[in-house]
C-alpha cells in the first residue's frame, strides 16, 4: 500500500465540498483536492474530444512538490474524488493506493526539467499518424509558434521507460509540445487548460498537414522560419492585458 499523509483538512470549493472532502479524507490538501477534480475533468475531456481511446493517454498536474496523476488502467469516467493519486518528484507515492500511470517517468521528467505545472499525453489519431511519417511536423500553420517553434518528433522507445522520457525531453527543448514516434503527443503548460489547449492545437495542425498533403499532384505551402519568428513576436502581446 502506498504511503499516506494523515489527517483530514477543512476546505473545498463552494458547492463541491463533498467531493473535495472525500479527497481530503484520503490525505489530500484542499488545493490538491481541487486540482484532482480539475485533472479528472481534463482527462475526461481528452476522451470526449477523441484524443484518446479507452485508458490510453494520461494527465498530471503539479501542486507544490506533489504531482497528481491519472492512475494506470482506470477508465476516466470511473475516477472519483477518493481515487486521488499523487507522487513526489522522485516518484514516491504519497497519495492514494491506485498504481500511477505507466508513463510516470515521462511526466516527472517534464516537471524536473521545466517550469511546467501540468502535462497532457494523448494518442491523438492525426498526431500519431504524423509521428510515423516525418522527424518534424512541417510548418503548415503559424500556431506552431504557440508551441515554441517547429514541433519535433521524439524517436521511438518503449512506453513507460526512462529512454522514452529522455527522447521526449530532447524533442521538447525550447518547446511546450512534441510528438512521440509511433505513439502520440506530449504537451505541457502552466495550467491544465493551457496544456490541454496545446494538445488540441497540435492535433489540429497535424490534421491540417495530413489533409493538405493527401491531395494528389499538389504539395502544401509551408511557412518559413522567418515568418514563424514574426508570429512569435506578435504572440507575446496577444490576449487581454491587466
CSV table of C-alpha atoms in Angstrom, one decimal:
chain,number,residue,atom,x,y,z
A,1,UNK,CA,0.0,0.0,0.0
A,2,UNK,CA,1.2,3.5,-0.8
A,3,UNK,CA,2.4,5.8,1.9
A,4,UNK,CA,-0.5,8.0,3.1
A,5,UNK,CA,-0.3,11.5,4.5
A,6,UNK,CA,-2.5,11.6,7.6
A,7,UNK,CA,-5.2,14.0,8.6
A,8,UNK,CA,-8.3,15.4,7.0
A,9,UNK,CA,-8.2,19.1,6.4
A,10,UNK,CA,-11.0,21.6,6.1
A,11,UNK,CA,-11.6,23.4,2.8
A,12,UNK,CA,-13.2,22.8,-0.6
A,13,UNK,CA,-14.8,24.5,-3.5
A,14,UNK,CA,-18.2,26.1,-2.8
A,15,UNK,CA,-20.9,23.6,-3.9
A,16,UNK,CA,-18.3,20.9,-4.4
A,17,UNK,CA,-17.5,20.4,-0.7
A,18,UNK,CA,-18.4,16.7,-0.7
A,19,UNK,CA,-16.1,15.7,-3.5
A,20,UNK,CA,-13.2,17.8,-2.0
A,21,UNK,CA,-13.9,16.4,1.4
A,22,UNK,CA,-13.6,12.8,0.1
A,23,UNK,CA,-10.2,13.6,-1.5
A,24,UNK,CA,-9.1,15.3,1.7
A,25,UNK,CA,-10.1,12.2,3.7
A,26,UNK,CA,-7.5,10.3,1.6
A,27,UNK,CA,-4.8,12.7,2.8
A,28,UNK,CA,-5.0,15.4,0.1
A,29,UNK,CA,-4.7,19.1,1.0
A,30,UNK,CA,-7.6,21.4,-0.1
A,31,UNK,CA,-5.5,22.6,-3.0
A,32,UNK,CA,-4.7,19.1,-4.1
A,33,UNK,CA,-8.4,18.0,-3.8
A,34,UNK,CA,-9.5,20.8,-6.1
A,35,UNK,CA,-6.6,20.1,-8.5
A,36,UNK,CA,-7.7,16.5,-8.6
A,37,UNK,CA,-11.2,17.5,-9.7
A,38,UNK,CA,-9.7,19.6,-12.5
A,39,UNK,CA,-7.4,16.8,-13.5
A,40,UNK,CA,-10.2,14.3,-13.8
A,41,UNK,CA,-12.3,16.8,-15.8
A,42,UNK,CA,-9.4,17.3,-18.2
A,43,UNK,CA,-8.8,13.5,-18.6
A,44,UNK,CA,-12.5,13.0,-19.4
A,45,UNK,CA,-12.3,15.8,-21.9
A,46,UNK,CA,-9.5,14.0,-23.8
A,47,UNK,CA,-11.9,11.1,-24.3
A,48,UNK,CA,-14.9,13.3,-25.2
A,49,UNK,CA,-12.8,15.1,-27.8
A,50,UNK,CA,-11.5,12.0,-29.4
A,51,UNK,CA,-7.8,12.5,-28.3
A,52,UNK,CA,-7.6,9.1,-26.6
A,53,UNK,CA,-9.4,5.8,-26.7
A,54,UNK,CA,-10.2,3.8,-23.6
A,55,UNK,CA,-7.5,4.3,-20.9
A,56,UNK,CA,-4.7,5.4,-23.4
A,57,UNK,CA,-3.0,8.7,-22.6
A,58,UNK,CA,-2.6,10.3,-19.2
A,59,UNK,CA,-2.8,13.7,-17.4
A,60,UNK,CA,-0.9,15.2,-14.5
A,61,UNK,CA,-0.8,18.4,-12.5
A,62,UNK,CA,1.8,19.7,-10.1
A,63,UNK,CA,0.7,21.1,-6.7
A,64,UNK,CA,3.8,22.3,-4.8
A,65,UNK,CA,6.2,19.3,-4.8
A,66,UNK,CA,3.4,16.8,-5.4
A,67,UNK,CA,2.4,15.5,-8.8
A,68,UNK,CA,-1.2,14.4,-9.1
A,69,UNK,CA,-1.5,11.9,-12.0
A,70,UNK,CA,-4.1,9.6,-13.5
A,71,UNK,CA,-3.8,6.0,-12.3
A,72,UNK,CA,-2.9,3.1,-14.6
A,73,UNK,CA,-5.7,1.3,-16.5
A,74,UNK,CA,-8.7,3.0,-14.9
A,75,UNK,CA,-11.3,4.5,-17.2
A,76,UNK,CA,-11.6,8.2,-16.6
A,77,UNK,CA,-15.4,8.1,-16.2
A,78,UNK,CA,-14.9,5.8,-13.2
A,79,UNK,CA,-12.4,8.1,-11.4
A,80,UNK,CA,-13.8,9.5,-8.1
A,81,UNK,CA,-12.5,12.1,-5.6
A,82,UNK,CA,-11.3,9.2,-3.4
A,83,UNK,CA,-9.1,7.9,-6.2
A,84,UNK,CA,-6.7,10.8,-5.9
A,85,UNK,CA,-3.2,9.6,-6.8
A,86,UNK,CA,-0.1,11.6,-6.1
A,87,UNK,CA,3.7,11.2,-6.1
A,88,UNK,CA,6.7,13.2,-5.2
A,89,UNK,CA,9.1,14.5,-7.9
A,90,UNK,CA,11.3,11.4,-7.4
A,91,UNK,CA,8.3,9.1,-8.0
A,92,UNK,CA,7.5,8.1,-4.4
A,93,UNK,CA,3.7,7.7,-4.0
A,94,UNK,CA,2.3,9.8,-1.2
A,95,UNK,CA,-1.4,9.9,-2.1
A,96,UNK,CA,-3.8,7.0,-2.9
A,97,UNK,CA,-3.4,3.3,-3.4
A,98,UNK,CA,-4.0,3.1,-7.2
A,99,UNK,CA,-0.9,2.5,-9.3
A,100,UNK,CA,0.1,5.7,-11.1
A,101,UNK,CA,0.2,5.8,-14.9
A,102,UNK,CA,2.9,3.7,-16.6
A,103,UNK,CA,4.1,6.9,-18.2
A,104,UNK,CA,5.0,8.4,-14.9
A,105,UNK,CA,8.7,8.7,-15.9
A,106,UNK,CA,7.7,11.0,-18.8
A,107,UNK,CA,5.6,13.3,-16.6
A,108,UNK,CA,8.2,13.6,-13.9
A,109,UNK,CA,10.9,14.3,-16.4
A,110,UNK,CA,8.9,17.3,-17.6
A,111,UNK,CA,8.4,18.7,-14.1
A,112,UNK,CA,12.0,18.2,-13.1
A,113,UNK,CA,13.3,19.9,-16.3
A,114,UNK,CA,10.8,22.7,-16.9
A,115,UNK,CA,8.6,25.1,-15.1
A,116,UNK,CA,5.5,23.2,-16.2
A,117,UNK,CA,2.6,22.8,-13.8
A,118,UNK,CA,0.5,20.5,-16.0
A,119,UNK,CA,1.2,17.8,-18.6
A,120,UNK,CA,-1.2,16.1,-21.1
A,121,UNK,CA,-0.2,13.0,-23.0
A,122,UNK,CA,-2.6,11.6,-25.7
A,123,UNK,CA,-2.7,9.1,-28.5
A,124,UNK,CA,-4.5,11.5,-30.9
A,125,UNK,CA,-5.0,9.9,-34.3
A,126,UNK,CA,-3.7,12.6,-36.7
A,127,UNK,CA,-0.7,13.5,-34.5
A,128,UNK,CA,0.2,9.8,-34.1
A,129,UNK,CA,0.0,9.3,-37.9
A,130,UNK,CA,2.3,12.3,-38.5
A,131,UNK,CA,4.8,10.9,-36.0
A,132,UNK,CA,5.2,7.9,-38.3
A,133,UNK,CA,6.0,10.0,-41.4
A,134,UNK,CA,8.4,12.8,-40.6
A,135,UNK,CA,11.0,13.8,-38.0
A,136,UNK,CA,9.3,17.2,-37.5
A,137,UNK,CA,5.8,18.5,-38.2
A,138,UNK,CA,6.1,20.7,-41.4
A,139,UNK,CA,5.3,24.4,-40.8
A,140,UNK,CA,1.8,24.1,-42.1
A,141,UNK,CA,0.4,26.8,-39.7
A,142,UNK,CA,1.6,29.7,-37.6
A,143,UNK,CA,0.2,28.2,-34.4
A,144,UNK,CA,3.4,26.2,-34.3
A,145,UNK,CA,4.8,29.4,-32.7
A,146,UNK,CA,2.5,28.9,-29.7
A,147,UNK,CA,4.4,25.7,-29.0
A,148,UNK,CA,7.8,27.4,-29.3
A,149,UNK,CA,8.6,26.6,-32.9
A,150,UNK,CA,8.6,23.6,-35.2
A,151,UNK,CA,7.2,20.5,-33.4
A,152,UNK,CA,9.8,17.8,-33.3
A,153,UNK,CA,9.2,14.0,-33.2
A,154,UNK,CA,10.9,12.1,-30.4
A,155,UNK,CA,12.4,8.8,-31.6
A,156,UNK,CA,10.5,5.7,-30.7
A,157,UNK,CA,11.2,3.9,-27.4
A,158,UNK,CA,9.1,1.5,-25.3
A,159,UNK,CA,6.3,3.2,-23.3
A,160,UNK,CA,6.9,3.9,-19.7
A,161,UNK,CA,10.7,3.8,-20.0
A,162,UNK,CA,13.4,6.3,-19.0
A,163,UNK,CA,14.6,6.0,-22.6
A,164,UNK,CA,11.3,7.4,-23.9
A,165,UNK,CA,11.4,10.2,-21.3
A,166,UNK,CA,14.9,11.1,-22.4
A,167,UNK,CA,13.9,11.2,-26.1
A,168,UNK,CA,10.9,13.3,-25.2
A,169,UNK,CA,13.0,15.9,-23.3
A,170,UNK,CA,15.3,16.4,-26.2
A,171,UNK,CA,12.3,16.9,-28.5
A,172,UNK,CA,10.8,19.4,-26.0
A,173,UNK,CA,13.9,21.5,-25.7
A,174,UNK,CA,12.6,25.1,-26.2
A,175,UNK,CA,9.1,23.7,-26.9
A,176,UNK,CA,5.9,23.2,-25.0
A,177,UNK,CA,4.8,20.2,-27.1
A,178,UNK,CA,6.2,17.3,-29.2
A,179,UNK,CA,5.2,14.2,-31.0
A,180,UNK,CA,6.3,10.7,-29.9
A,181,UNK,CA,7.1,8.4,-32.8
A,182,UNK,CA,4.5,5.7,-33.3
A,183,UNK,CA,3.0,6.8,-30.0
A,184,UNK,CA,1.3,10.2,-29.6
A,185,UNK,CA,1.7,13.6,-28.2
A,186,UNK,CA,3.0,15.4,-25.1
A,187,UNK,CA,2.3,19.0,-24.2
A,188,UNK,CA,2.8,21.0,-21.0
A,189,UNK,CA,1.7,24.3,-19.6
A,190,UNK,CA,1.3,26.5,-16.6
A,191,UNK,CA,-2.3,25.2,-16.2
A,192,UNK,CA,-4.3,22.1,-17.2
A,193,UNK,CA,-6.3,24.3,-19.6
A,194,UNK,CA,-3.2,25.6,-21.3
A,195,UNK,CA,-1.6,22.1,-21.6
A,196,UNK,CA,-4.9,20.7,-23.0
A,197,UNK,CA,-5.3,23.6,-25.5
A,198,UNK,CA,-1.8,23.0,-26.8
A,199,UNK,CA,-2.6,19.3,-27.3
A,200,UNK,CA,-5.7,20.2,-29.2
A,201,UNK,CA,-3.8,22.8,-31.4
A,202,UNK,CA,-1.1,20.2,-32.1
A,203,UNK,CA,-3.6,17.6,-33.2
A,204,UNK,CA,-5.4,20.2,-35.4
A,205,UNK,CA,-2.1,21.2,-37.1
A,206,UNK,CA,-1.3,17.5,-37.8
A,207,UNK,CA,-4.8,17.0,-39.3
A,208,UNK,CA,-4.4,20.1,-41.5
A,209,UNK,CA,-1.0,18.9,-42.8
A,210,UNK,CA,-2.2,15.4,-43.5
A,211,UNK,CA,-5.3,16.7,-45.3
A,212,UNK,CA,-3.3,19.1,-47.5
A,213,UNK,CA,-0.5,16.6,-48.2
A,214,UNK,CA,-3.0,14.0,-49.3
A,215,UNK,CA,-4.2,15.9,-52.4
A,216,UNK,CA,-2.7,14.2,-55.4
A,217,UNK,CA,-0.3,16.2,-57.5
A,218,UNK,CA,-0.1,19.1,-55.1
A,219,UNK,CA,2.2,19.9,-52.1
A,220,UNK,CA,1.1,22.2,-49.3
A,221,UNK,CA,2.8,25.6,-49.0
A,222,UNK,CA,4.8,25.9,-45.8
A,223,UNK,CA,5.8,28.8,-43.6
A,224,UNK,CA,9.4,29.9,-43.4
A,225,UNK,CA,11.3,30.2,-40.1
A,226,UNK,CA,11.3,34.0,-40.6
A,227,UNK,CA,7.5,34.0,-40.9
A,228,UNK,CA,7.2,31.9,-37.8
A,229,UNK,CA,9.5,34.3,-35.9
A,230,UNK,CA,7.3,37.2,-36.8
A,231,UNK,CA,4.3,35.3,-35.3
A,232,UNK,CA,6.2,34.5,-32.2
A,233,UNK,CA,6.9,38.2,-31.7
A,234,UNK,CA,3.2,39.1,-32.2
A,235,UNK,CA,2.0,36.3,-29.8
A,236,UNK,CA,4.0,38.0,-27.0
A,237,UNK,CA,1.3,40.7,-26.9
A,238,UNK,CA,-1.7,38.5,-27.7
A,239,UNK,CA,-4.7,38.4,-25.4
A,240,UNK,CA,-6.2,40.6,-22.8
A,241,UNK,CA,-4.0,42.8,-20.5
A,242,UNK,CA,-4.4,43.6,-16.9
